[in-house]
């Protein structure tokens, strides 16, 4: 614990920084699961890892950066979920699963899951959900790494439509288009994607698949840092919403997003394998996509009726629309240039 704190914190140069450091230390102490995370060097032997020339590769530094950066903007309080999901044990007895969960005055849920397994398998699923009084996007980093492949989604997922209407897009993404363009050129578009997922993405989404490579991992980390800082700024500037119908719209938009991911996120198969069916379900519905049982009362089929089977159950298919969008369907100005997604 002491080692972790001293590695994470830079030497203090002023009283303000020292004060921040004390807050950080306190935060780490209270967030017991994250406090137990191992820093690099990795527990896995180099020959078993995906990046033979990158012995330091780990998603831990992403989370550490985010925590430090958030502390400059707001006071994080450990969420009760942290304690509850602290002791996750993989069935294989080897894979490490670590969780962290916080909240703050404007952030309903700040949560992360890191998985470090055999054969260089690493996962970061990190998301920040605003309180419903704020219509800022959801910060989303979903990174899956296996021995020689990476599947990456990094985005400020919009709460409201950014394909057919302009206002939400202009409010949050217009100024961020140059940032999105920069990384869209550095990280290749991950080829065809399901239409349903695309509907949850923004014009600055980084959707990418690439072979493990130190340079691309460095770019991904740089992108993560810039997107995260951008999100924090949006949060800083966000004005509280008091209009009841607008609040309801925000709740419903988050609820639809949560229920989509709770039901259809591609990571579930792996979680089931690692934790068993019931614990994986619990983690998905009550930790990763917490709010799915409280922010709204509609069902998955109310939002996505096209998934209804004849017997009334939800189709097991991941997508009804199917995959398309071979290339990035957004232009540099944020206009949607793909075919109709419905
Ligand atoms: C793959 N994860 C994917 C893919 C996407 C996402 C788009 C590509 C496959 C596909 O098109 O479905 C992520 N999809 C998202 C996100 C949204 C969405 C963020 O709709 C938001 C709206 N990923 C995780 C976790 C695990 C994980 C926790 O977040 C594992 C525990 C794994 N993601 C994972 C794996 C794949 C994947 C294994 C590849 C599997 C596959 O393609 O079937």
Short mmCIF file of C-alpha atoms in Angstrom, two decimals, residues 100 218 248 273:
data_model
loop_
_atom_site.label_atom_id
_atom_site.label_comp_id
_atom_site.label_asym_id
_atom_site.label_seq_id
_atom_site.Cartn_x
_atom_site.Cartn_y
_atom_site.Cartn_z
CA UNK A 100 -12.92 0.25 -8.30
CA UNK A 218 1.39 4.41 -26.42
CA UNK A 248 -36.54 12.26 -17.24
CA UNK A 273 -16.09 -18.23 -18.14
#
